[in-house]
mmCIF file of C-alpha atoms in Angstrom:
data_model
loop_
_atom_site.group_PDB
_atom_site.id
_atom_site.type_symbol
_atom_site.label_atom_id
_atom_site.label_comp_id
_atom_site.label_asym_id
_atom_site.label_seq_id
_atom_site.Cartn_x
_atom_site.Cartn_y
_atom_site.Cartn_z
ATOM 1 C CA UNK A 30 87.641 105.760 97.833
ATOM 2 C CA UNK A 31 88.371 105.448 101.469
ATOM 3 C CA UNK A 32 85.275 106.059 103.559
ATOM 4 C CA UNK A 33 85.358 106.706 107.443
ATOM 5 C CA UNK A 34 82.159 106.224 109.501
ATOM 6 C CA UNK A 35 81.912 107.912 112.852
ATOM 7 C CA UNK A 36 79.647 106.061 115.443
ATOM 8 C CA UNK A 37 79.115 106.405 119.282
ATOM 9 C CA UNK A 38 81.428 103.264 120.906
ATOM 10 C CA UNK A 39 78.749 102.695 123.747
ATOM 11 C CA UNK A 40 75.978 101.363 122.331
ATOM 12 C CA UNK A 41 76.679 100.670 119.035
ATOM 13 C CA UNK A 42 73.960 98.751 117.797
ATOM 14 C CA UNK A 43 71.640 101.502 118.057
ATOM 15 C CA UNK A 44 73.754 104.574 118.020
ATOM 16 C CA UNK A 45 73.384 107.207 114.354
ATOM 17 C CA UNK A 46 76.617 106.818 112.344
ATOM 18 C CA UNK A 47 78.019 109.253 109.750
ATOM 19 C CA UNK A 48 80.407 108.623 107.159
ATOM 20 C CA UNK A 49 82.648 111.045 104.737
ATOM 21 C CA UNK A 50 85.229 110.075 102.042
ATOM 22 C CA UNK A 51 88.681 110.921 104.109
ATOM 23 C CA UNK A 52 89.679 114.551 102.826
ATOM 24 C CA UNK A 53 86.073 115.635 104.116
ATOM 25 C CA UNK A 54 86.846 113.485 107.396
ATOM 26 C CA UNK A 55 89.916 115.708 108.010
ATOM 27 C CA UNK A 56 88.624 118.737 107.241
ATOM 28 C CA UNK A 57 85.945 118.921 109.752
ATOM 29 C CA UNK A 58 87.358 116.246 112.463
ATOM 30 C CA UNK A 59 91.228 115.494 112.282
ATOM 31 C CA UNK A 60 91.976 116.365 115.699
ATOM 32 C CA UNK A 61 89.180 114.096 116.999
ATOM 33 C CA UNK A 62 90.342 112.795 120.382
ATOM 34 C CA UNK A 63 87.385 112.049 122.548
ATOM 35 C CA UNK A 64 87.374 108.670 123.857
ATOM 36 C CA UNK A 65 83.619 108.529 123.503
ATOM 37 C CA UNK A 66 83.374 107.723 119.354
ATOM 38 C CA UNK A 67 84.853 105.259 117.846
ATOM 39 C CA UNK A 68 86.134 105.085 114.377
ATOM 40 C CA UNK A 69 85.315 102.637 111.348
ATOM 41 C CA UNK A 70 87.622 103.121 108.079
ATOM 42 C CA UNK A 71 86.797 101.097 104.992
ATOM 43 C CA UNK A 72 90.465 101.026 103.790
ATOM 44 C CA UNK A 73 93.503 100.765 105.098
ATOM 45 C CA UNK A 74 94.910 103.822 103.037
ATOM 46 C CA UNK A 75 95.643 107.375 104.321
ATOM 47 C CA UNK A 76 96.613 110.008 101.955
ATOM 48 C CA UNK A 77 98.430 111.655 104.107
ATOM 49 C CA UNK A 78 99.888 111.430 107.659
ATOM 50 C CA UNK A 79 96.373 111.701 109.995
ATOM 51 C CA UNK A 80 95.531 111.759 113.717
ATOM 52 C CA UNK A 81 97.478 109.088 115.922
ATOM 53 C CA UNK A 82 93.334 108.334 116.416
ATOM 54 C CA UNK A 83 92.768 107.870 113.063
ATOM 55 C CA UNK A 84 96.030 105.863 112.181
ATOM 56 C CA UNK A 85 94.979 103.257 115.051
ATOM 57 C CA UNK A 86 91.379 103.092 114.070
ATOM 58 C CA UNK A 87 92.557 101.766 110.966
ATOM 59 C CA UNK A 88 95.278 99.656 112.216
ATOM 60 C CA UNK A 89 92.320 97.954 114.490
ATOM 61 C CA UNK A 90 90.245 97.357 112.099
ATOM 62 C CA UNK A 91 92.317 95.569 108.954
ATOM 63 C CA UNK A 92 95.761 95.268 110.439
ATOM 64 C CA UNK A 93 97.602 97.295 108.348
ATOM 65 C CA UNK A 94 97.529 100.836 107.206
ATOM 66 C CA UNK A 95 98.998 102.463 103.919
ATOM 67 C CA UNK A 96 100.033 106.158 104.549
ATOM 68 C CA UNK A 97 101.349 108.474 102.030
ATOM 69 C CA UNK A 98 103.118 110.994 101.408
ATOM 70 C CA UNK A 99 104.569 111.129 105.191
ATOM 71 C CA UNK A 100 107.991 112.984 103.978
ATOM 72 C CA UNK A 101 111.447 111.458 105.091
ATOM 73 C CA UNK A 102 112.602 108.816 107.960
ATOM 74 C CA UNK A 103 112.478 111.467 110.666
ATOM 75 C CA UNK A 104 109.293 112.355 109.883
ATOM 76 C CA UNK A 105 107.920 108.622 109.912
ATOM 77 C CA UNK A 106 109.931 108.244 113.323
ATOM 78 C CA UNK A 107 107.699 110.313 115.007
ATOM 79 C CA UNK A 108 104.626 109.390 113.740
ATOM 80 C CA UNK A 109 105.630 105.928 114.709
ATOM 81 C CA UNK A 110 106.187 107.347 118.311
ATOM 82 C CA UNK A 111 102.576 108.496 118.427
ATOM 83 C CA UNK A 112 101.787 104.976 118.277
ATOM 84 C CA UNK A 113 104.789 103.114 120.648
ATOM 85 C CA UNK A 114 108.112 103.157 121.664
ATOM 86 C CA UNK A 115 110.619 102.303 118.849
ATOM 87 C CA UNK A 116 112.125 99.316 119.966
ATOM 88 C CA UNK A 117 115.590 98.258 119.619
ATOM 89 C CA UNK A 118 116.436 95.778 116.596
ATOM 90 C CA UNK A 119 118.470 92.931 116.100
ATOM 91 C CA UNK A 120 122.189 94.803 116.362
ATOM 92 C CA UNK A 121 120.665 97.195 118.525
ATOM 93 C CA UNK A 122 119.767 99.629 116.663
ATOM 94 C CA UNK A 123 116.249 101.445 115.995
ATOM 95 C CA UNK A 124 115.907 101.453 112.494
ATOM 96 C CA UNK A 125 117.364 98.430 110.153
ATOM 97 C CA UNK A 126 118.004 99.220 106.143
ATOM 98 C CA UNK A 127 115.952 97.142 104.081
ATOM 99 C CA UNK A 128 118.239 96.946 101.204
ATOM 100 C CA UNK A 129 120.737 94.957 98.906
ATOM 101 C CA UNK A 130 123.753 94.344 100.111
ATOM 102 C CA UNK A 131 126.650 92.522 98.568
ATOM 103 C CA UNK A 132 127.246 88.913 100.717
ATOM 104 C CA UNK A 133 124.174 87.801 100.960
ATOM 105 C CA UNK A 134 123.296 86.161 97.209
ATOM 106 C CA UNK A 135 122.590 83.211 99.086
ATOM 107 C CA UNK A 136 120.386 83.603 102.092
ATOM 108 C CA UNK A 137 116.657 84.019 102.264
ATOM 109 C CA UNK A 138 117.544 87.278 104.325
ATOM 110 C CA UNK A 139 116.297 91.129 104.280
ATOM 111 C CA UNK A 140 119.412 92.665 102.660
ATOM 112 C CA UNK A 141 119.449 89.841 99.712
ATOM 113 C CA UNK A 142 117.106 90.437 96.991
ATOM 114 C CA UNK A 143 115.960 86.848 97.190
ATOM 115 C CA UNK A 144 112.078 86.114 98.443
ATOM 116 C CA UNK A 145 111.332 85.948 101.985
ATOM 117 C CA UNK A 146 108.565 83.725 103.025
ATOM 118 C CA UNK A 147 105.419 84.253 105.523
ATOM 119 C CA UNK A 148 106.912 85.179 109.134
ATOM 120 C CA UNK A 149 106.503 87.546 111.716
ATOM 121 C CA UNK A 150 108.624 89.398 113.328
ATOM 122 C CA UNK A 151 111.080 88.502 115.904
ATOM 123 C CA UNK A 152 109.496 86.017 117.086
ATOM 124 C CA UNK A 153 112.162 85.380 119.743
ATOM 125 C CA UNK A 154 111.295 88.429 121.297
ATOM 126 C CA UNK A 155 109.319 88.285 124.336
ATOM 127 C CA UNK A 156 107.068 90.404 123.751
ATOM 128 C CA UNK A 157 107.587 90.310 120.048
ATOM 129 C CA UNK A 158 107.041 93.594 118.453
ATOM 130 C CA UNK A 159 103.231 95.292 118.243
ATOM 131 C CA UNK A 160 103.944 96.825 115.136
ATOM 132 C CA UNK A 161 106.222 96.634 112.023
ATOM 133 C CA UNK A 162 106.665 99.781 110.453
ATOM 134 C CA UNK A 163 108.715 100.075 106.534
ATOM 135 C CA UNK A 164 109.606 103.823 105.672
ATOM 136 C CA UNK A 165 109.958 103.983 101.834
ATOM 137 C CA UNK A 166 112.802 105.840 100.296
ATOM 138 C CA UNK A 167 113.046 104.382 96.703
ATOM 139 C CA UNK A 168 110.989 101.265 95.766
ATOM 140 C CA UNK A 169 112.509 99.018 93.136
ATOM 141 C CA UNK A 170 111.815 99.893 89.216
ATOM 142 C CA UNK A 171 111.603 96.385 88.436
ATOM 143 C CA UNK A 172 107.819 94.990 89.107
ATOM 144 C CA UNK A 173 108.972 93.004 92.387
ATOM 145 C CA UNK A 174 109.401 93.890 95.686
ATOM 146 C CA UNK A 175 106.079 93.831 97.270
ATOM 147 C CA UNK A 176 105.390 93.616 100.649
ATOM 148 C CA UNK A 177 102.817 90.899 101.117
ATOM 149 C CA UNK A 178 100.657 90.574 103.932
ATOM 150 C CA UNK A 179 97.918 88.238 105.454
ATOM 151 C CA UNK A 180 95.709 88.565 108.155
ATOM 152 C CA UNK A 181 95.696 85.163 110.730
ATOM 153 C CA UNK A 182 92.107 85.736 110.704
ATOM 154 C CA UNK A 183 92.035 84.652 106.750
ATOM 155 C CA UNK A 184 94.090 81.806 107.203
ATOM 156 C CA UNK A 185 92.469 80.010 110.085
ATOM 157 C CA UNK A 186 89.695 78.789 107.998
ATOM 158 C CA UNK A 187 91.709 77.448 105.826
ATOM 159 C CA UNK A 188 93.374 74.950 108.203
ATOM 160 C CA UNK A 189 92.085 71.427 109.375
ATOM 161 C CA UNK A 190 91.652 70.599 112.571
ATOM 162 C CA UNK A 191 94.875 68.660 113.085
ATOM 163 C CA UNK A 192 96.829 71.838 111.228
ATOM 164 C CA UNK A 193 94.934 73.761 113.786
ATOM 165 C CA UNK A 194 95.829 71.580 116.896
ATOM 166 C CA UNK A 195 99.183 71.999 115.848
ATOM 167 C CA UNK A 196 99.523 75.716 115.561
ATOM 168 C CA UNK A 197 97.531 76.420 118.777
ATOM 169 C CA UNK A 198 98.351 73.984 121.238
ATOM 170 C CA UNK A 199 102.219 72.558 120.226
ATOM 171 C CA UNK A 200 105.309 74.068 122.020
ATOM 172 C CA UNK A 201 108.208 74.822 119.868
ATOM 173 C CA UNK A 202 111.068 77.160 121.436
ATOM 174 C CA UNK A 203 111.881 80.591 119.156
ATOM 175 C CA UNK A 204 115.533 81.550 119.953
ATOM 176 C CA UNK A 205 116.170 85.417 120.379
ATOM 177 C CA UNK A 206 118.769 87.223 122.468
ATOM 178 C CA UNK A 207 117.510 86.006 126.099
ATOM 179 C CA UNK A 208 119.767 83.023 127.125
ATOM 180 C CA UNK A 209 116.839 80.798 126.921
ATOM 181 C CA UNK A 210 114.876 80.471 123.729
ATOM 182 C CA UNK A 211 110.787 81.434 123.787
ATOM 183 C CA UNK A 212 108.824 78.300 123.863
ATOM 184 C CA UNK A 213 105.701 78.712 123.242
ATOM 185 C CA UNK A 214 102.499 78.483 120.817
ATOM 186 C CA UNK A 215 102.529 79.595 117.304
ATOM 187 C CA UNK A 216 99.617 81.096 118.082
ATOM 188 C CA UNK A 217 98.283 81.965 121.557
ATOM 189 C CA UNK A 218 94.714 83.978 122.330
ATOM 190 C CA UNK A 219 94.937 86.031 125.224
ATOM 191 C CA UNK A 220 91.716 86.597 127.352
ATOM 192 C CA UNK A 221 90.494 89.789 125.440
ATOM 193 C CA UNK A 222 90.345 88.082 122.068
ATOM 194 C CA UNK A 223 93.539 89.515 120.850
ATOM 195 C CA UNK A 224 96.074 87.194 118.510
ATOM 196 C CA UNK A 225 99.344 86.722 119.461
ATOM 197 C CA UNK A 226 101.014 85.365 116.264
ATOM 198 C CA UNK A 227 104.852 83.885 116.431
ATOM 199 C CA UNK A 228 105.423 82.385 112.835
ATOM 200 C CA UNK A 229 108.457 81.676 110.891
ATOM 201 C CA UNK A 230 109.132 79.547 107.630
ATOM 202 C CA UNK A 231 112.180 79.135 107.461
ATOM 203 C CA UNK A 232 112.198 78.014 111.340
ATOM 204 C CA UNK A 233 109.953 75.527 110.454
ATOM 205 C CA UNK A 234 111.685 74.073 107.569
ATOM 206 C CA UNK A 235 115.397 74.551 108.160
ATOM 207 C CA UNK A 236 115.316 75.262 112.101
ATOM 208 C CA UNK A 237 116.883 78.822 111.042
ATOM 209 C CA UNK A 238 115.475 82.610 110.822
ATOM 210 C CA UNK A 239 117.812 83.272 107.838
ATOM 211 C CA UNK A 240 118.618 79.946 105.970
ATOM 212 C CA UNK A 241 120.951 79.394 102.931
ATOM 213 C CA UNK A 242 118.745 78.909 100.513
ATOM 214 C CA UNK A 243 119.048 75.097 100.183
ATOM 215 C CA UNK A 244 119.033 74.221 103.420
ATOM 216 C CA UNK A 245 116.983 70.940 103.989
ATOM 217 C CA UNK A 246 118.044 69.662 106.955
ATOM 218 C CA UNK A 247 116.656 65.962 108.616
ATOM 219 C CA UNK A 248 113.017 66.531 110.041
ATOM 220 C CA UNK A 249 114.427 65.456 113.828
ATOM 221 C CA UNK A 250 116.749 68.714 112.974
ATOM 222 C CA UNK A 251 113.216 71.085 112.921
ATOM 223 C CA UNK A 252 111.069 72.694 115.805
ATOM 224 C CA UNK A 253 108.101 70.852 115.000
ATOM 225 C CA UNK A 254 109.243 67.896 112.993
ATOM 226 C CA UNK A 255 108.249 66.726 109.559
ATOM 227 C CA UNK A 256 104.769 67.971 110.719
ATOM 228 C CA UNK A 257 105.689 71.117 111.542
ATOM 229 C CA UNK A 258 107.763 71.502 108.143
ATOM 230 C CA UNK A 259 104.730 70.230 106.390
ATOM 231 C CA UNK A 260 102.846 72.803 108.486
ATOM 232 C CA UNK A 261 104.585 75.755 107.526
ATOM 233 C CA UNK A 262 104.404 74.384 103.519
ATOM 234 C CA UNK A 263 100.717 74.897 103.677
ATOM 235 C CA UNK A 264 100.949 77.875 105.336
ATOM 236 C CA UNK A 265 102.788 80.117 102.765
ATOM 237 C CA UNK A 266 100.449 78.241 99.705
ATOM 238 C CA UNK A 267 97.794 80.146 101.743
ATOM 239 C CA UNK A 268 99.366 82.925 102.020
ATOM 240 C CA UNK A 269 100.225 83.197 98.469
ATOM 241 C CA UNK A 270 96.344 83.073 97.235
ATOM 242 C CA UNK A 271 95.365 84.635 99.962
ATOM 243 C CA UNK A 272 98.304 87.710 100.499
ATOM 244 C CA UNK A 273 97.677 91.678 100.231
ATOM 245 C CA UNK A 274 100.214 92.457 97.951
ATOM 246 C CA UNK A 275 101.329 96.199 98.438
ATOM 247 C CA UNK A 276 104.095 97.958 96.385
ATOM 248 C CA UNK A 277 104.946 100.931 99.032
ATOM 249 C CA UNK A 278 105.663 103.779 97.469
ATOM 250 C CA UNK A 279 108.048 106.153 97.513
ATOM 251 C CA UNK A 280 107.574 108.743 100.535
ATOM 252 C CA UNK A 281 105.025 105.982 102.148
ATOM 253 C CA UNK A 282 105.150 104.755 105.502
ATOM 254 C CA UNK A 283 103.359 100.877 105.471
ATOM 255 C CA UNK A 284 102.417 99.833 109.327
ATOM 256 C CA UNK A 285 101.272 96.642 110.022
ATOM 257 C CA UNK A 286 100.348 94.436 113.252
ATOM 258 C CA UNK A 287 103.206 91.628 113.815
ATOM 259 C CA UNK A 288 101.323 89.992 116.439
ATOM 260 C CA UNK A 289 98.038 89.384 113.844
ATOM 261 C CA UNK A 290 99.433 89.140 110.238
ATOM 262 C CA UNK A 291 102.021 87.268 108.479
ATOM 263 C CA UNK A 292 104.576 89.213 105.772
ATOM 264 C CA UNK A 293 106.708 88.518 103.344
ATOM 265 C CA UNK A 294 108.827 89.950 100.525
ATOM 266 C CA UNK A 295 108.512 89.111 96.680
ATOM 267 C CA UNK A 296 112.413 88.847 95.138
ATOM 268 C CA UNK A 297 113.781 91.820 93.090
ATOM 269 C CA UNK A 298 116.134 92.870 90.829
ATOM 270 C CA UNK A 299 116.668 96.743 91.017
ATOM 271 C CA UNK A 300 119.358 96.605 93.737
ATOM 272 C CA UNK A 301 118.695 100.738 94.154
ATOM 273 C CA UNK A 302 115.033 99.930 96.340
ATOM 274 C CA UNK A 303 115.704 100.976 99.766
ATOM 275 C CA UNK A 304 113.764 101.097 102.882
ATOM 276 C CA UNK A 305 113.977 101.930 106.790
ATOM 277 C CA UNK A 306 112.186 99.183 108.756
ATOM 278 C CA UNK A 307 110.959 100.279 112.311
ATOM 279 C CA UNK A 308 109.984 97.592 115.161
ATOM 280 C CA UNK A 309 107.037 99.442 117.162
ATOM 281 C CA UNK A 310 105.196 98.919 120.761
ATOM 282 C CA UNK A 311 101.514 99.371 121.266
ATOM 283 C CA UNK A 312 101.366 102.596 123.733
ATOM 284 C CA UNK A 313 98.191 100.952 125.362
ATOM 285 C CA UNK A 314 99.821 98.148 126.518
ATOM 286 C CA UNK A 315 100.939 98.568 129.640
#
């Protein structure tokens, strides 16, 4: 069950709380707006589309959020605009399909139904997106699939110091549609605490977003070198033990945080599973 606790956000430590399992939640307070509460949700599954409060309360607190039952694309559009802008995709467009299509047998890519390791998203993007968003139309039949999803928070512990030194301090450049590549961290900390995650793979370990599959090129060919491919190695064998492995369902809307968690895609076989996939802003960010 899915439990939401209500507490005062000044004063925390010593402020009453109350907590209701989430149908209860919306029955008394779904148009909760005041700025004075803040809100605590033990999972990161609605049942069905909630207060642009609510959604972000639970995007805050585990990075992701699950909702059901939200309708068709349009209706996940504007939900999505409650939270951000929609932001303009690779071709220019603001909504991608997430689906096989014939020509790519051979790439590690989203319209293949071949696994995609841990990345975020657009990482040549400056800003990258705030949010990921996947509208579900038909999910494969075939056991695969999944989205799969870690938190940077998880996998920080996990590192040694010199796997650490690497992803917070070295430079690499992330090339995007500017006509000079992002160089920066893999992973920056801004003053307020907040993670800002740039993480690819297959940049790593064939210098390319969207590598044929047996790409191995030289380690002077790679952003970060044979440490950097070795790096990245580690990185999705963490995320593998580690992942949140979520089969969207059909009529679902999944939301995630692309500056905080890493995704990736288990391989399928049911060429009929077919998604919308929405690049997001965060509306507080000026």
């Amino acid at each position: 069950m899915t439990l939401i606790t209500l507490r005062r956000s000044c004063n925390i430590g010593q402020a009453r709380s109350w907590t209701w399992d989430v149908s209860t939640f919306l029955a008394y307070w779904g148009a909760l707006d005041a700025d004075d509460w803040g809100l605590v949700v033990s999972k990161p599954i609605l049942l069905t589309p909630a207060s642009t409060r609510l959604t972000q309360a639970v995007l805050d607190e585990h990075g992701y959020a699950l909702i059901r039952d939200v309708g068709d694309q349009d209706a996940a559009a504007e939900l999505l605009r409650e939270i951000g802008e929609l932001i303009p995709q690779y071709h220019g467009t603001l909504t991608h399909e997430v689906t096989y299509r014939p020509g790519n047998e051979g790439r590690s890519y989203s319209q293949s139904v071949n696994t995609i390791l841990a990345h975020t998203e657009a990482p040549g993007w400056d800003p990258s997106p705030a949010y990921l968003a996947l509208f579900c139309h038909q999910q494969a039949r075939c056991g695969g699939g999944h989205t799969d999803l870690l938190d940077v928070e998880s996998l920080l512990p996990e590192l040694s110091p010199a796997q650490l030194a690497l992803l917070t301090e070295a430079k690499l450049d992330f090339p995007g549609p500017a006509p000079h590549p992002v160089r920066t961290e893999l992973l920056r900390t801004r003053a307020d605490g907040k993670r800002l995650l740039r993480f690819s793979f297959n940049l790593l370990t064939s210098g390319d977003y969207d590598p044929p599959l047996d790409s191995t090129p030289d380690a002077d060919q790679l952003p970060l070198g044979e440490a950097g491919r070795e790096l990245a190695h580690f990185v999705s064998d963490t995320f593998q033990r580690l992942r949140q492995s979520i089969l969207i369902p059909d009529g679902a809307l999944l939301i995630w945080d692309n500056q905080r968690m890493l995704h990736a895609r288990s391989s399928y076989v049911d060429k009929a599973r077919h998604l919308t996939r929405f690049w997001v802003s965060d509306r507080r960010v000026a």
